[in-house]
Every structure is written in C-alpha cells, then in structure tokens.
Amino acid sequence: MKDKIWEIFYVAGLLCLLLCSCTPKKFPIHEKGKQKKLLTAELIPIQPLIDPDQMIVCGDYLVTCSSRCDTILSFFLCDSLKFAFGKGSKGEGPEDFTMPWFYNSFDQHLYIRGFSKANITAAFDIADNKFFPINRYQQTNALLGINFGTVLPNNILVGYKHDADIAIWAYDLVRDTLLQRMTLELNEKIEEDFYQENRGMTAATAQGTIAYAYRYKNQIDFLRLSEDGQQLQIIKKIGDQQNTNITFTNNHEIKPYYANLISTKDKFYALCQNGNETTQWQLEIYSYDGEPIITYTFDIAPLLLCADEKNNCIYGYRYDKPDFFLRYQLN
C-alpha cells in the first residue's frame, strides 16, 4: 500500500514538473520611474526652413534630413543652431540620395542609408563644413526598410523592420550578413497594418543593449545583444499595465504611446504620448541596462528629437511650428 501511495505521489510530481517546464515563463513588467522634472522649450528660429523627416547629432553638428526639400541634408552648428551648409540631392545618380534614412552611431560618423543606390549605407566624415563618404556598405535588398537603426562599434546594425511581419534585426554591415532576427507576433484581428499592437521602434547603446518601445502599448522592452551579435535576449520589461490598450476592437480608438526613441552611448530617451494625441507627453530616460533615471514633462513637446550630451540638451521639432527648433536644457 505504501509503495502504491509513493508511486502516485511520484507520478503526480513528474506531471507537475512537466507542466511547469512546458508553461512559458511570463516576464515581469517593472514600474516606470517616478521622478519627474519640467523641460521648458527655447524656440530658436530656423533659417532656411527645412521641413525635416529626421534629426541627429553628429560631432559638432545638428543634421536634418528632408525628403521634401531640394537639398536633402542640412547642417546646423550645435552651439548656436545657425545654418552651416547643405548637401545632397534626390535621385539615383552617383552622389544622390534614394530613400535616405539616418542610422545612429557612436564613432562621430554620419551613417545614411540610400547613398547613390537604395541598398547602400554610407558612413560620412564631417569637418570644417565639408562632408564626404569614407565607407560604403552594400546590402542585399532584404535590408531595405530597416528603420530606427543604430550602428554599433563592431559595424553591426540593429534596427526595426515592419513588412510582412514585425522584427528586430541584427545585421553585419561589413559582411552583408543577417546575424539575428527576432519576430514579434502579429494580431490577425487587426485589419489595418498601421495599428498593429506590437508595432514599435528600436535604439541601441554602445554596450549592445537594445530598447524596443511599443507604439500602441505603454511598454518598453530592453534586450541584450551579445558582442558577436549572435544572441538577443530580453533582460527587462518596463510599463504600466493599467494604462494601455488591452483589447483591440476599433482601430481608431487605439491609444498611442511611444512616439520616438533615441539613444546615446549609455542612455535611452523614449518619448511617450501616454495615450494622448496632444498633451501629457513625457520623455523617459533610462540607463543602458534599462534602469529608469528620470522622466521629464514638457511645456511644448517635440515630435522629432535628438540628444546632445556634450552640450547637455535635447533638440526638438514640431510640424505645427515649422519656423523653430526647440531646445531643452537638461538639468
């Protein structure tokens, strides 16, 4: 009888262990940071007008990219935001830009996809109001469409791509090789692709940590990329489950959350709309390992932004204020 009871307990224990091992572990979602300060915008006139798609800080310059202007790239001095020079024309010629897109980097070079051909990413040096390519990386067509990208010190490009699916990519620019591709689940109930709940944006620090901010979830994930780029693993999730879209029934009622995400060598800057189209926007700053540092509120929130840690400020732009840059002094 004792043997029979022991056998029952043994089988039950095995079943329990099997069930636990087969059940996917739910990664805990940590709270956002509580410390908040106000950022006040200084409006600085722009001359000439640029209508930018992107902004990035490279060396001593604030660089903007505009697909709607005859001159693609405009360079402004960071200390004064005065126009320095413009470069680049639209087209498919040897020195033209096709589908230009900035990639962030940490080596003082400006990386732009679409130089001469749509599938060439070029690294440019900027000095004394001069701008010239020093490296060109030709990629297969599969790389086209990677946005919100960062070029790491080992020439690995990590970024976000949304076509047939949603994925985070790690790509070796020198060897033209896909190293890692992490796909995110698509919601088949959502008819309009634009409103996919896992749609988002990426940024990376020099240490190889990647942040993924969700457009329609009040959540940001942090992942670690190994030095060789071969492994990608979630290390932390941060969000507010009480303030997000739980069910997606009507696309036009879906609340927007993360609107932009940028990185420096060791920090992430995440612009969050908090489910509101026009007000209550915040800038969440995280360390390279996903620890909340501080959250800023705005008197005037930007739409585009980039960080200038040398001058301890944020540059921003709004399309309803096309005559001005917005500069926020960090404190």
PDB file of N, CA and C in Angstrom, residues 62-104:
ATOM      1  N   LEU A  62      24.153  69.563 -35.683  1.00  0.00           N
ATOM      2  CA  LEU A  62      22.806  69.013 -35.725  1.00  0.00           C
ATOM      3  C   LEU A  62      22.470  68.843 -37.201  1.00  0.00           C
ATOM      4  N   VAL A  63      22.200  67.605 -37.614  1.00  0.00           N
ATOM      5  CA  VAL A  63      21.966  67.305 -39.027  1.00  0.00           C
ATOM      6  C   VAL A  63      20.505  66.913 -39.198  1.00  0.00           C
ATOM      7  N   THR A  64      19.864  67.477 -40.213  1.00  0.00           N
ATOM      8  CA  THR A  64      18.483  67.121 -40.519  1.00  0.00           C
ATOM      9  C   THR A  64      18.410  66.517 -41.918  1.00  0.00           C
ATOM     10  N   CYS A  65      17.437  65.636 -42.104  1.00  0.00           N
ATOM     11  CA  CYS A  65      17.194  65.006 -43.400  1.00  0.00           C
ATOM     12  C   CYS A  65      15.765  65.326 -43.808  1.00  0.00           C
ATOM     13  N   SER A  66      15.582  65.816 -45.032  1.00  0.00           N
ATOM     14  CA  SER A  66      14.246  66.155 -45.512  1.00  0.00           C
ATOM     15  C   SER A  66      14.050  65.630 -46.923  1.00  0.00           C
ATOM     16  N   SER A  67      13.038  64.786 -47.086  1.00  0.00           N
ATOM     17  CA  SER A  67      12.716  64.250 -48.408  1.00  0.00           C
ATOM     18  C   SER A  67      11.899  65.233 -49.237  1.00  0.00           C
ATOM     19  N   ARG A  68      11.454  66.330 -48.613  1.00  0.00           N
ATOM     20  CA  ARG A  68      10.591  67.289 -49.303  1.00  0.00           C
ATOM     21  C   ARG A  68      11.329  68.542 -49.759  1.00  0.00           C
ATOM     22  N   CYS A  69      12.627  68.614 -49.467  1.00  0.00           N
ATOM     23  CA  CYS A  69      13.424  69.773 -49.875  1.00  0.00           C
ATOM     24  C   CYS A  69      14.367  69.382 -51.007  1.00  0.00           C
ATOM     25  N   ASP A  70      14.747  70.370 -51.838  1.00  0.00           N
ATOM     26  CA  ASP A  70      15.690  70.090 -52.925  1.00  0.00           C
ATOM     27  C   ASP A  70      17.042  69.636 -52.387  1.00  0.00           C
ATOM     28  N   THR A  71      17.473  70.247 -51.283  1.00  0.00           N
ATOM     29  CA  THR A  71      18.701  69.816 -50.610  1.00  0.00           C
ATOM     30  C   THR A  71      18.311  68.874 -49.476  1.00  0.00           C
ATOM     31  N   ILE A  72      18.804  67.640 -49.541  1.00  0.00           N
ATOM     32  CA  ILE A  72      18.366  66.599 -48.622  1.00  0.00           C
ATOM     33  C   ILE A  72      18.847  66.851 -47.198  1.00  0.00           C
ATOM     34  N   LEU A  73      20.120  67.199 -47.042  1.00  0.00           N
ATOM     35  CA  LEU A  73      20.742  67.298 -45.729  1.00  0.00           C
ATOM     36  C   LEU A  73      21.060  68.748 -45.394  1.00  0.00           C
ATOM     37  N   SER A  74      20.761  69.135 -44.157  1.00  0.00           N
ATOM     38  CA  SER A  74      21.103  70.472 -43.673  1.00  0.00           C
ATOM     39  C   SER A  74      21.903  70.323 -42.385  1.00  0.00           C
ATOM     40  N   PHE A  75      22.978  71.104 -42.257  1.00  0.00           N
ATOM     41  CA  PHE A  75      23.883  71.016 -41.121  1.00  0.00           C
ATOM     42  C   PHE A  75      23.838  72.334 -40.352  1.00  0.00           C
ATOM     43  N   PHE A  76      23.575  72.227 -39.039  1.00  0.00           N
ATOM     44  CA  PHE A  76      23.497  73.387 -38.168  1.00  0.00           C
ATOM     45  C   PHE A  76      24.522  73.224 -37.045  1.00  0.00           C
ATOM     46  N   LEU A  77      25.170  74.300 -36.641  1.00  0.00           N
ATOM     47  CA  LEU A  77      26.124  74.255 -35.548  1.00  0.00           C
ATOM     48  C   LEU A  77      25.380  74.045 -34.230  1.00  0.00           C
ATOM     49  N   CYS A  78      25.805  73.079 -33.452  1.00  0.00           N
ATOM     50  CA  CYS A  78      25.073  72.739 -32.227  1.00  0.00           C
ATOM     51  C   CYS A  78      25.052  73.892 -31.232  1.00  0.00           C
ATOM     52  N   ASP A  79      26.158  74.632 -31.113  1.00  0.00           N
ATOM     53  CA  ASP A  79      26.215  75.654 -30.071  1.00  0.00           C
ATOM     54  C   ASP A  79      25.252  76.804 -30.317  1.00  0.00           C
ATOM     55  N   SER A  80      25.014  77.155 -31.597  1.00  0.00           N
ATOM     56  CA  SER A  80      24.149  78.303 -31.916  1.00  0.00           C
ATOM     57  C   SER A  80      22.903  77.924 -32.701  1.00  0.00           C
ATOM     58  N   LEU A  81      22.897  76.709 -33.286  1.00  0.00           N
ATOM     59  CA  LEU A  81      21.852  76.241 -34.207  1.00  0.00           C
ATOM     60  C   LEU A  81      21.752  77.119 -35.449  1.00  0.00           C
ATOM     61  N   LYS A  82      22.852  77.776 -35.792  1.00  0.00           N
ATOM     62  CA  LYS A  82      22.921  78.537 -37.045  1.00  0.00           C
ATOM     63  C   LYS A  82      23.262  77.594 -38.192  1.00  0.00           C
ATOM     64  N   PHE A  83      22.650  77.857 -39.347  1.00  0.00           N
ATOM     65  CA  PHE A  83      22.874  77.030 -40.531  1.00  0.00           C
ATOM     66  C   PHE A  83      24.339  77.108 -40.956  1.00  0.00           C
ATOM     67  N   ALA A  84      24.941  75.935 -41.203  1.00  0.00           N
ATOM     68  CA  ALA A  84      26.337  75.883 -41.630  1.00  0.00           C
ATOM     69  C   ALA A  84      26.457  75.591 -43.127  1.00  0.00           C
ATOM     70  N   PHE A  85      25.807  74.506 -43.588  1.00  0.00           N
ATOM     71  CA  PHE A  85      25.844  74.179 -45.018  1.00  0.00           C
ATOM     72  C   PHE A  85      24.806  73.103 -45.305  1.00  0.00           C
ATOM     73  N   GLY A  86      24.518  72.920 -46.580  1.00  0.00           N
ATOM     74  CA  GLY A  86      23.588  71.894 -47.026  1.00  0.00           C
ATOM     75  C   GLY A  86      24.233  71.013 -48.076  1.00  0.00           C
ATOM     76  N   LYS A  87      23.824  69.744 -48.141  1.00  0.00           N
ATOM     77  CA  LYS A  87      24.391  68.804 -49.106  1.00  0.00           C
ATOM     78  C   LYS A  87      23.327  67.797 -49.529  1.00  0.00           C
ATOM     79  N   GLY A  88      23.536  67.225 -50.722  1.00  0.00           N
ATOM     80  CA  GLY A  88      22.738  66.092 -51.138  1.00  0.00           C
ATOM     81  C   GLY A  88      21.544  66.439 -51.995  1.00  0.00           C
ATOM     82  N   SER A  89      21.357  65.665 -53.046  1.00  0.00           N
ATOM     83  CA  SER A  89      20.223  65.836 -53.949  1.00  0.00           C
ATOM     84  C   SER A  89      19.464  64.525 -54.070  1.00  0.00           C
ATOM     85  N   LYS A  90      18.165  64.629 -54.371  1.00  0.00           N
ATOM     86  CA  LYS A  90      17.354  63.435 -54.587  1.00  0.00           C
ATOM     87  C   LYS A  90      17.639  62.855 -55.963  1.00  0.00           C
ATOM     88  N   GLY A  91      17.670  61.537 -56.039  1.00  0.00           N
ATOM     89  CA  GLY A  91      17.871  60.901 -57.329  1.00  0.00           C
ATOM     90  C   GLY A  91      18.601  59.583 -57.195  1.00  0.00           C
ATOM     91  N   GLU A  92      19.053  59.051 -58.310  1.00  0.00           N
ATOM     92  CA  GLU A  92      19.759  57.780 -58.332  1.00  0.00           C
ATOM     93  C   GLU A  92      21.120  57.913 -58.996  1.00  0.00           C
ATOM     94  N   GLY A  93      21.655  59.121 -58.985  1.00  0.00           N
ATOM     95  CA  GLY A  93      22.980  59.353 -59.536  1.00  0.00           C
ATOM     96  C   GLY A  93      24.072  58.912 -58.577  1.00  0.00           C
ATOM     97  N   PRO A  94      25.346  59.015 -58.996  1.00  0.00           N
ATOM     98  CA  PRO A  94      26.468  58.535 -58.180  1.00  0.00           C
ATOM     99  C   PRO A  94      26.560  59.166 -56.797  1.00  0.00           C
ATOM    100  N   GLU A  95      26.155  60.431 -56.642  1.00  0.00           N
ATOM    101  CA  GLU A  95      26.249  61.098 -55.350  1.00  0.00           C
ATOM    102  C   GLU A  95      24.873  61.542 -54.839  1.00  0.00           C
ATOM    103  N   ASP A  96      23.821  60.973 -55.398  1.00  0.00           N
ATOM    104  CA  ASP A  96      22.470  61.348 -54.989  1.00  0.00           C
ATOM    105  C   ASP A  96      21.991  60.446 -53.843  1.00  0.00           C
ATOM    106  N   PHE A  97      20.793  60.798 -53.305  1.00  0.00           N
ATOM    107  CA  PHE A  97      20.215  60.027 -52.213  1.00  0.00           C
ATOM    108  C   PHE A  97      18.863  59.464 -52.631  1.00  0.00           C
ATOM    109  N   THR A  98      18.701  58.146 -52.449  1.00  0.00           N
ATOM    110  CA  THR A  98      17.457  57.449 -52.731  1.00  0.00           C
ATOM    111  C   THR A  98      16.929  56.859 -51.432  1.00  0.00           C
ATOM    112  N   MET A  99      15.733  57.238 -51.041  1.00  0.00           N
ATOM    113  CA  MET A  99      15.144  56.763 -49.786  1.00  0.00           C
ATOM    114  C   MET A  99      16.093  56.972 -48.608  1.00  0.00           C
ATOM    115  N   PRO A 100      16.599  58.190 -48.389  1.00  0.00           N
ATOM    116  CA  PRO A 100      17.598  58.394 -47.328  1.00  0.00           C
ATOM    117  C   PRO A 100      17.025  58.168 -45.930  1.00  0.00           C
ATOM    118  N   TRP A 101      17.864  57.592 -45.066  1.00  0.00           N
ATOM    119  CA  TRP A 101      17.466  57.353 -43.680  1.00  0.00           C
ATOM    120  C   TRP A 101      18.717  57.356 -42.808  1.00  0.00           C
ATOM    121  N   PHE A 102      18.667  58.098 -41.690  1.00  0.00           N
ATOM    122  CA  PHE A 102      19.786  58.155 -40.757  1.00  0.00           C
ATOM    123  C   PHE A 102      19.844  56.896 -39.895  1.00  0.00           C
ATOM    124  N   TYR A 103      21.077  56.461 -39.604  1.00  0.00           N
ATOM    125  CA  TYR A 103      21.307  55.472 -38.565  1.00  0.00           C
ATOM    126  C   TYR A 103      22.197  56.103 -37.503  1.00  0.00           C
ATOM    127  N   ASN A 104      21.819  55.931 -36.249  1.00  0.00           N
ATOM    128  CA  ASN A 104      22.622  56.465 -35.150  1.00  0.00           C
ATOM    129  C   ASN A 104      23.940  55.681 -35.038  1.00  0.00           C
TER     130      ASN A 104
END
